[in-house]
CSV table of C-alpha atoms and ligand atoms in Angstrom, one decimal:
chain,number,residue,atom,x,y,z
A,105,UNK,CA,-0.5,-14.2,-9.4
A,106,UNK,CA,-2.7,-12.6,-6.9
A,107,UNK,CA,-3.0,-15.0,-3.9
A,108,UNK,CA,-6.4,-14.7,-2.9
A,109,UNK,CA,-7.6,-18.3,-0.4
A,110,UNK,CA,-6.1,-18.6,3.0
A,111,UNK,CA,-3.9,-20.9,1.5
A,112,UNK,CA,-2.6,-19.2,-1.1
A,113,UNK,CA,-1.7,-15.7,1.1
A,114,UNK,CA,0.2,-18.7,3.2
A,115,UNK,CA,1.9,-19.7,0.2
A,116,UNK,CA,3.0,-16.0,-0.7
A,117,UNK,CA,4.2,-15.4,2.8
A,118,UNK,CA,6.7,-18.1,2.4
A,119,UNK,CA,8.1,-17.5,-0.8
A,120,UNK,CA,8.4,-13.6,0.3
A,121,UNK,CA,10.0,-14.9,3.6
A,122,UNK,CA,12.6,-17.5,1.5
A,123,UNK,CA,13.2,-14.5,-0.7
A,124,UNK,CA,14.1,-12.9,2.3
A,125,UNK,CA,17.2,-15.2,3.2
A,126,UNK,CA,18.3,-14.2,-0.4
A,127,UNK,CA,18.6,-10.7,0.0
A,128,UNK,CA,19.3,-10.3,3.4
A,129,UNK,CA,19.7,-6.2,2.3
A,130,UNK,CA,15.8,-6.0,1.8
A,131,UNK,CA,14.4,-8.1,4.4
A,132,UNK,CA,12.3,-5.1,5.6
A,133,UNK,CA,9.9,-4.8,3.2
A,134,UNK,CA,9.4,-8.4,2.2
A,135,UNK,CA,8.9,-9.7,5.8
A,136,UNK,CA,6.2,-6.8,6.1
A,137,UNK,CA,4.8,-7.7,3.1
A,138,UNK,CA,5.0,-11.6,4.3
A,139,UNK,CA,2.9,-10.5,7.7
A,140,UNK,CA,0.4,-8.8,5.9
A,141,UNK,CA,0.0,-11.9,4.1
A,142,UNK,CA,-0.1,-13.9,7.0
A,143,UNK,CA,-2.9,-11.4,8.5
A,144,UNK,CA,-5.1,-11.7,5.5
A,145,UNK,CA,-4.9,-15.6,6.1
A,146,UNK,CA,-5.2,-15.2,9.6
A,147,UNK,CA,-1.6,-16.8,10.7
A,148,UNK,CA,-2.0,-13.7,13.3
A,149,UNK,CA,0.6,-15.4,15.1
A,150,UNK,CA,3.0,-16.3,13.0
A,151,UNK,CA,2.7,-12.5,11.3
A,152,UNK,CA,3.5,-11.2,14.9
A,153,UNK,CA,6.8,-13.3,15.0
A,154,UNK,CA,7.5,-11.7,12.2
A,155,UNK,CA,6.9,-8.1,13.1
A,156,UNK,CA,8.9,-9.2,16.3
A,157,UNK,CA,12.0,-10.2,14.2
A,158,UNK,CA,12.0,-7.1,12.3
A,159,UNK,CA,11.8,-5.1,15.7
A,160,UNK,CA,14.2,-7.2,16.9
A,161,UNK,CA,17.1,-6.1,14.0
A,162,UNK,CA,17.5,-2.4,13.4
A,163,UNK,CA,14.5,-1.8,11.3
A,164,UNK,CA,14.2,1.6,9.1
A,165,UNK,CA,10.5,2.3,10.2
A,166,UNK,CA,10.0,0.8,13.9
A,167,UNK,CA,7.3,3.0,14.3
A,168,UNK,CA,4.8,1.3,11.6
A,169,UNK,CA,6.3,-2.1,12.3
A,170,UNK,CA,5.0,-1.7,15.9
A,171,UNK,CA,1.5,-0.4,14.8
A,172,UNK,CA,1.1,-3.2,12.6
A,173,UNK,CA,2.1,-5.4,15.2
A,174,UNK,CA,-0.2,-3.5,17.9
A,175,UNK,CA,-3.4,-3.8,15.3
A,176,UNK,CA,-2.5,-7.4,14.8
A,177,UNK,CA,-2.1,-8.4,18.1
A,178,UNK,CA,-5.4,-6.9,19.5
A,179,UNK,CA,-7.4,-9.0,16.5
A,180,UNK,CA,-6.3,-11.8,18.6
A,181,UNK,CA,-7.1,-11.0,22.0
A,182,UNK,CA,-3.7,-9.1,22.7
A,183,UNK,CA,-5.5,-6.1,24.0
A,184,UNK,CA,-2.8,-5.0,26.9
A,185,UNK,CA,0.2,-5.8,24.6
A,186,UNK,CA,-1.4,-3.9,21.8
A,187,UNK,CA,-2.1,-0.9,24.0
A,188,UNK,CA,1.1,-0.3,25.7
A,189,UNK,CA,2.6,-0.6,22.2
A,190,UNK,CA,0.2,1.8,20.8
A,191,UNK,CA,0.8,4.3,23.7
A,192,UNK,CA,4.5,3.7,23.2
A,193,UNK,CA,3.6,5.4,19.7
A,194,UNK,CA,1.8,8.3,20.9
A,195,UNK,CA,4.5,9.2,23.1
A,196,UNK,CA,7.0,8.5,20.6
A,197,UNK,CA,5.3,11.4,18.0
A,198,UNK,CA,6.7,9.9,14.6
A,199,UNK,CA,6.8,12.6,11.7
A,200,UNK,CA,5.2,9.6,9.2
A,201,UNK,CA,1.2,9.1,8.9
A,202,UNK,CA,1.1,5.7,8.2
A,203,UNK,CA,1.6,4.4,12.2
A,204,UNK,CA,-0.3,6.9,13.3
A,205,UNK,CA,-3.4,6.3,10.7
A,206,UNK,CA,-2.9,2.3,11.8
A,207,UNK,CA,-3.6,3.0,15.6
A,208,UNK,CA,-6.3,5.5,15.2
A,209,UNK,CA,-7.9,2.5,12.9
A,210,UNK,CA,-7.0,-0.3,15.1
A,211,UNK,CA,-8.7,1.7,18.1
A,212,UNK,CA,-12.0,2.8,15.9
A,213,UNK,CA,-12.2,-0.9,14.9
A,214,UNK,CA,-12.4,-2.2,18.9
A,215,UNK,CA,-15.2,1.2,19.2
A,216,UNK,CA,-12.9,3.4,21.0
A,217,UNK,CA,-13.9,6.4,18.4
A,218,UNK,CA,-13.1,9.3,21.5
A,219,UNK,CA,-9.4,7.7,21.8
A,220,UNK,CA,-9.3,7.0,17.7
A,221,UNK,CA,-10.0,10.6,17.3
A,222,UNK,CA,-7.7,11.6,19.6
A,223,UNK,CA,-4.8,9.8,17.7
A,224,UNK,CA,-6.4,11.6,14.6
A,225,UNK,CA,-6.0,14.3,16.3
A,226,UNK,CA,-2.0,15.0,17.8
A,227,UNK,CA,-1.1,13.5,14.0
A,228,UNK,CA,-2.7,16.1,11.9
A,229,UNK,CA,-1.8,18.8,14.3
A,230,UNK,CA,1.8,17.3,14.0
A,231,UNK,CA,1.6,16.4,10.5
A,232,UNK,CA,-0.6,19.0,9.0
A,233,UNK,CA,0.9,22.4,8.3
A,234,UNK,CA,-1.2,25.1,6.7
A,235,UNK,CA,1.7,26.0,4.6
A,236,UNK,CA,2.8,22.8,3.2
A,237,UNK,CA,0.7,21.2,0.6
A,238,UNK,CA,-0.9,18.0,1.4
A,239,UNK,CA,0.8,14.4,0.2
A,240,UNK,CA,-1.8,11.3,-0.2
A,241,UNK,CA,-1.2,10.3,3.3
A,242,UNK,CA,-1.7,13.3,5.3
A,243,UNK,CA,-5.2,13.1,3.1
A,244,UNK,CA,-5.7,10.0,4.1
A,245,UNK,CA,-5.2,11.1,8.1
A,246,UNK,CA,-7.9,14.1,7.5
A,247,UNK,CA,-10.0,11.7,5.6
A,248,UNK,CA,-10.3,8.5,8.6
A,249,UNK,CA,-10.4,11.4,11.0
A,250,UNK,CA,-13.1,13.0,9.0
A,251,UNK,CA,-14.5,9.1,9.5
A,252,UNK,CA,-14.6,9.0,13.2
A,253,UNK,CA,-15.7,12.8,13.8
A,254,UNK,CA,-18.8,11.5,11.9
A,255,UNK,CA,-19.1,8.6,13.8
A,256,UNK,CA,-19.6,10.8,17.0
A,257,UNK,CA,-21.9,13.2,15.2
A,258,UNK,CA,-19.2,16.2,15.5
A,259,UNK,CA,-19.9,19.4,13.8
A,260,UNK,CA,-17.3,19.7,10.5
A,261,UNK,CA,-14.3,21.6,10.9
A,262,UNK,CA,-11.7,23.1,8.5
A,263,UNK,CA,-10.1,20.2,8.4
A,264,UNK,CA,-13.1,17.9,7.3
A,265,UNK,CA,-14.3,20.5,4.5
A,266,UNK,CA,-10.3,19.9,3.4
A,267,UNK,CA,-11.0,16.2,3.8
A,268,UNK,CA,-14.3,16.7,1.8
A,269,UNK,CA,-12.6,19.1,-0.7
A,270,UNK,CA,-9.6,16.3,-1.6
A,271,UNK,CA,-12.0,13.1,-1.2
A,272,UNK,CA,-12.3,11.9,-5.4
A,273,UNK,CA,-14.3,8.9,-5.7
A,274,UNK,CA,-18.1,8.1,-6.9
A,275,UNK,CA,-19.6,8.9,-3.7
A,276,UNK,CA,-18.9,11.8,-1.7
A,277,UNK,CA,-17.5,11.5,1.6
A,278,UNK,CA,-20.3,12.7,3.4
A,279,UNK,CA,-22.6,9.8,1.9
A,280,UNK,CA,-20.1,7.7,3.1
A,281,UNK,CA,-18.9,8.4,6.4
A,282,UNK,CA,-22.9,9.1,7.3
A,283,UNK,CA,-23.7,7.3,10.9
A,284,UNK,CA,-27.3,8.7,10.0
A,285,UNK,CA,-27.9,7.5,7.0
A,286,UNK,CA,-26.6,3.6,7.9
A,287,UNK,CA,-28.7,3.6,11.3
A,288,UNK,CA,-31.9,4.8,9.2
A,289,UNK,CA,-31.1,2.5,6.2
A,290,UNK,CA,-31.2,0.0,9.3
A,291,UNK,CA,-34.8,0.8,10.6
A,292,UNK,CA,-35.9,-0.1,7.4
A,293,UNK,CA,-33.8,-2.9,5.7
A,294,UNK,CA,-31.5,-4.6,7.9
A,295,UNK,CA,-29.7,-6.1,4.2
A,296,UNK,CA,-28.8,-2.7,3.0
A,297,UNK,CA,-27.6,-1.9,6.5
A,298,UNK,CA,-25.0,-4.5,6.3
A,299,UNK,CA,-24.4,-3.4,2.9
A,300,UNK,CA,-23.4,-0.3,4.0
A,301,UNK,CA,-21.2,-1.3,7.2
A,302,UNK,CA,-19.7,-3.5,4.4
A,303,UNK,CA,-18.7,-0.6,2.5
A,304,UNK,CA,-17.2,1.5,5.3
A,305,UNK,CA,-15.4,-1.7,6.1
A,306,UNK,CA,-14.1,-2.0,2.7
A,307,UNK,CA,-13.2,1.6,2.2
A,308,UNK,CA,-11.4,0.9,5.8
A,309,UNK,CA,-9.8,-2.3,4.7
A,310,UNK,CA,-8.8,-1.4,1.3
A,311,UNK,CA,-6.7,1.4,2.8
A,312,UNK,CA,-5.2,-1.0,5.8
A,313,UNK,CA,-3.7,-3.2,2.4
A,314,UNK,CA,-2.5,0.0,1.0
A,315,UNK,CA,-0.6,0.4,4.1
A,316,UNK,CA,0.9,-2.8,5.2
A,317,UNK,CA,1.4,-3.5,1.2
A,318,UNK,CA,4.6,-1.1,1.6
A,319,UNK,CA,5.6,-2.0,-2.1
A,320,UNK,CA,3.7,-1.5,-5.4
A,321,UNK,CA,2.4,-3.2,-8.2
A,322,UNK,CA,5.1,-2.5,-10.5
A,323,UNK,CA,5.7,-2.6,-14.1
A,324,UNK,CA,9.1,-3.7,-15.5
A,325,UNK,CA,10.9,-1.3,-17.3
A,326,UNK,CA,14.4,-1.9,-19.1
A,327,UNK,CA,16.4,1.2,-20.6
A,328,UNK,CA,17.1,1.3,-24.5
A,329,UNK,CA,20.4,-0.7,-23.6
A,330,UNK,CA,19.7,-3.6,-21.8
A,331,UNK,CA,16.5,-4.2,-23.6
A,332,UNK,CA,18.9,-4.7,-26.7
A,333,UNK,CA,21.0,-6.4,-24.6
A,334,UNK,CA,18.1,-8.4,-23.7
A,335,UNK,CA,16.8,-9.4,-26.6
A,336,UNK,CA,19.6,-10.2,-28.6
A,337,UNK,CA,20.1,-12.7,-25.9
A,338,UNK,CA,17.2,-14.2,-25.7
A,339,UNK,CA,15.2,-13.9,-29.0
A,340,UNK,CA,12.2,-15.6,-27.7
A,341,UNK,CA,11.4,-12.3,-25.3
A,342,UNK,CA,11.4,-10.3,-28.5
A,343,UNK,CA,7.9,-11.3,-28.8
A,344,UNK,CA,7.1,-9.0,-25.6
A,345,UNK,CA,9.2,-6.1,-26.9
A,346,UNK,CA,8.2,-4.8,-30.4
A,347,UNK,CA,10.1,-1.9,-29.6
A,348,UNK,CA,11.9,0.0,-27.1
A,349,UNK,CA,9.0,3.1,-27.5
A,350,UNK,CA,6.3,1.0,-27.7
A,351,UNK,CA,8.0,-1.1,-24.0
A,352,UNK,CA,8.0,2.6,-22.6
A,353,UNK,CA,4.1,3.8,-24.4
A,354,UNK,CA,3.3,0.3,-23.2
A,355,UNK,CA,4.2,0.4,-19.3
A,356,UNK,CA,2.6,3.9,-18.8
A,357,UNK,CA,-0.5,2.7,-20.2
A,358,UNK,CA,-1.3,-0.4,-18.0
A,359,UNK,CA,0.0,2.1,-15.2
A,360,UNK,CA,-2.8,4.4,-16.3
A,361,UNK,CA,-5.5,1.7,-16.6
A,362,UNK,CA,-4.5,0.1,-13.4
A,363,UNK,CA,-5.0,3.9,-11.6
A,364,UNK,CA,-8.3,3.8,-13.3
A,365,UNK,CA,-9.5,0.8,-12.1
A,366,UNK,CA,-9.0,2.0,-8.5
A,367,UNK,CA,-5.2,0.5,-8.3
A,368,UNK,CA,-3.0,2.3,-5.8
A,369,UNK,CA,0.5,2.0,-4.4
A,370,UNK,CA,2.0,1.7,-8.3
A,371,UNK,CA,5.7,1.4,-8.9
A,372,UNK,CA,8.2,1.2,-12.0
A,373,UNK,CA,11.0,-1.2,-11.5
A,374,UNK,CA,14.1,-1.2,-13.6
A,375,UNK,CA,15.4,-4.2,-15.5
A,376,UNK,CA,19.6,-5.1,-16.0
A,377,UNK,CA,20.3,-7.9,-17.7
A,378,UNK,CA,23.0,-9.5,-15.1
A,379,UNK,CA,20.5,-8.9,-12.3
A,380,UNK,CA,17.5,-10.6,-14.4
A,381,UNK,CA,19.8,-13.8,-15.5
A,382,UNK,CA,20.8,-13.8,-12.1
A,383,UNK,CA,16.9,-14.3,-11.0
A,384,UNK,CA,16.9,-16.9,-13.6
A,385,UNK,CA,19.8,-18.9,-12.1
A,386,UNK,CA,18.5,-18.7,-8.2
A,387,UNK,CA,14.9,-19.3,-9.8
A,388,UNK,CA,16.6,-22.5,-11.9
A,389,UNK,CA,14.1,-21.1,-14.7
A,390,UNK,CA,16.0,-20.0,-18.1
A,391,UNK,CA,16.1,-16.4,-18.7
A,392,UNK,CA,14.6,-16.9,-22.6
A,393,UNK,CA,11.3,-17.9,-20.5
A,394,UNK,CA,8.8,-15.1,-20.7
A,395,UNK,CA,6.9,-16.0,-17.8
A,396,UNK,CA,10.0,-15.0,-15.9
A,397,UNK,CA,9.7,-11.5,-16.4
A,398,UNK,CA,6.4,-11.0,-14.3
A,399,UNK,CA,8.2,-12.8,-11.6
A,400,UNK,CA,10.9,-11.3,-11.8
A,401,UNK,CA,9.3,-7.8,-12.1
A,402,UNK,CA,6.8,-8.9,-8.4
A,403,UNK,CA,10.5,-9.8,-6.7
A,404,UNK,CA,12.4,-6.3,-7.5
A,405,UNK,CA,9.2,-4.4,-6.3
A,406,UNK,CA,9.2,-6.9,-3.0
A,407,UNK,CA,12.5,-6.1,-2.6
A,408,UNK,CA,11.7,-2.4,-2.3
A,409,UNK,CA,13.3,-1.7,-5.6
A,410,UNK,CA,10.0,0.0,-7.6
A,411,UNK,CA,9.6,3.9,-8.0
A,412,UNK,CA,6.6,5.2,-7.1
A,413,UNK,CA,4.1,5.9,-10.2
A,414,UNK,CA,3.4,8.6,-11.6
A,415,UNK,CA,6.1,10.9,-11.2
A,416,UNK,CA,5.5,14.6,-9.7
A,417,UNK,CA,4.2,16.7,-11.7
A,418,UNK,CA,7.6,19.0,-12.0
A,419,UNK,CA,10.0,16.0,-11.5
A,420,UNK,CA,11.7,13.9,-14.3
A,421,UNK,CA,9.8,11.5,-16.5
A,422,UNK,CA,10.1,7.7,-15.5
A,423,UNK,CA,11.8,6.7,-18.5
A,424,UNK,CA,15.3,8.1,-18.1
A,425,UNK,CA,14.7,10.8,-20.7
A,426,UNK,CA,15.5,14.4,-18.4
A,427,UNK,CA,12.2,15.7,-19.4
A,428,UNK,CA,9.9,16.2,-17.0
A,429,UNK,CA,7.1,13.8,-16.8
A,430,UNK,CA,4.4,15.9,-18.1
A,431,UNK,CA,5.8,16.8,-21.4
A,432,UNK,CA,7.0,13.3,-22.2
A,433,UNK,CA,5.2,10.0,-20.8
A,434,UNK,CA,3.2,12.1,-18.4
A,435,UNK,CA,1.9,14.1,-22.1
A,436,UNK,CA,-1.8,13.3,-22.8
A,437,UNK,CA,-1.1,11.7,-25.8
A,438,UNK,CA,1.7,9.8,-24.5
A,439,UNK,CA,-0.4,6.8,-23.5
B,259,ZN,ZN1,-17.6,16.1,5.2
B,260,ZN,ZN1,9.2,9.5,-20.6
């Protein structure tokens, strides 16, 4: 299910793209999620027609389409286009962290740390209020410009003892984002200086998916109803549904292993019946196949249809109950 060869992020690309001409409503998010396909197999091209056709519509976030594009476009020798476009951003100001995280990264990738910083910089004093708490990616703008100050050998500030405070992982981020300790890990063993470049790359890359990935892995949920519904109608899925608590128990505690194993972006999307038979039909697959549902689960989320996982800690619970998530699904025993 997880493409993974050039060939098979092709492949993905463009079933998410025919997908597209069927649900004309969420093109956005499945031609981004097509492009960042396309980047991973280096189709740079192709993933920048892409990002143009989206531009060229009325798209819902112009500003990260055109960072994407920008960070694509210099990978493949489009420096000037990718500057003006990246410019056109900075003047712009958007009130979301995700453009701005994607140019201050495409710039720290091409060395340009003093102008990555920068970047860094007018989005945190733009984003960043001292009253309002911090959301994951207003962390993740204090933690890549906690990144680059290191880089330049900069003194911490408040700001990077915030980004140090909120970093969770094995390895704290001061390990990490060390310029010292690579360049003497290189004096000695050039192999574990790669090894470490390769790790700040990953860390880099891993959160560059997260970004251009704008929908979830999501878990199917059906409500009490159409799960009978379901059933009933196709007896062979009753197999995959002991019971509607144990469906519910079930989906929150893949979520919870999938957060443990370092999975982010992780949705919920909800199951009908008419909508799932209708998948069937434009999938020419019966609906009694089980092998449908994980399909058909990937399509709502590329679609834009998942809710983010987990909840809030004061909102509702996932599952429809009313309660709020902590006391029911959210409960440490729940799982
Ligand atoms: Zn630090
Ligand atoms: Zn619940």
């Amino acid at each position: 299910m997880r493409p993974d060869t050039p060939a098979e992020h092709i492949a993905e690309a463009e079933r998410l793209i025919r997908t597209a001409t069927r649900y004309p409503e969420d093109q956005e998010p499945l031609l981004l999620q097509a492009a960042a396909h396309l980047e991973l197999a280096d189709a740079r091209e192709r993933a920048s027609t892409l990002y143009d056709q989206l531009l060229a519509g009325s798209p819902a976030d112009p500003h990260l389409i055109k960072a994407l594009q920008a960070a694509n476009l210099w990978e493949y020798g489009h420096e000037a286009e990718a500057r003006a476009l990246i410019s056109g951003i900075r003047t712009a100001a958007p009130a979301d962290p995700a453009p701005w995280e994607v140019i201050a990264e495409s710039l720290e990738a091409h060395d340009e740390l003093e102008a990555s910083l920068d970047c860094f910089n007018e989005a945190a004093t733009l984003l960043v209020a001292d009253a309002a708490p911090l959301t994951p990616a207003t962390t993740a703008l204090l933690t890549g410009r906690h990144r680059v100050r290191r880089l330049l050998g900069l003194p911490h500030d408040d700001w990077d003892m915030v980004a140090d405070t909120r970093h969770i992982g094995p390895i704290p981020l001061d390990e990490l984002h060390d310029p010292k300790r690579i360049w003497a890990l290189g004096s000695d063993d050039p192999a574990e200086l790669r090894a470490e470049i390769a790790r700040l790359r990953a860390e880099l890359g891993d959160r560059r998916a997260a970004l251009s990935r704008p929908f979830p892995v999501a878990m199917l949920h059906w409500p009490e109803r159409e799960l009978d519904e379901l059933v009933t109608a196709y007896p062979t899925l009753a197999a995959e549904y002991p019971s509607h608590d144990a469906h519910l128990a079930h989906i929150e505690a893949s979520l919870r292993a999938l957060a443990a194993s370092g999975t982010t972006n992780l949705g919920i999307v909800t199951g009908s019946v008419p909508s799932y038979e209708a998948f069937a039909a434009s999938e020419k697959t019966s609906p009694a196949s089980p092998s449908l549902l994980a399909e058909y689960a990937t399509t709502l989320a590329a679609r834009g249809k998942a809710d983010t996982w987990p909840p809030t800690s004061t909102g509702p619970c996932w599952c429809g109950s009313t309660k709020p998530y902590p006391e029911c699904h959210g409960g440490p025993t729940a799982a």
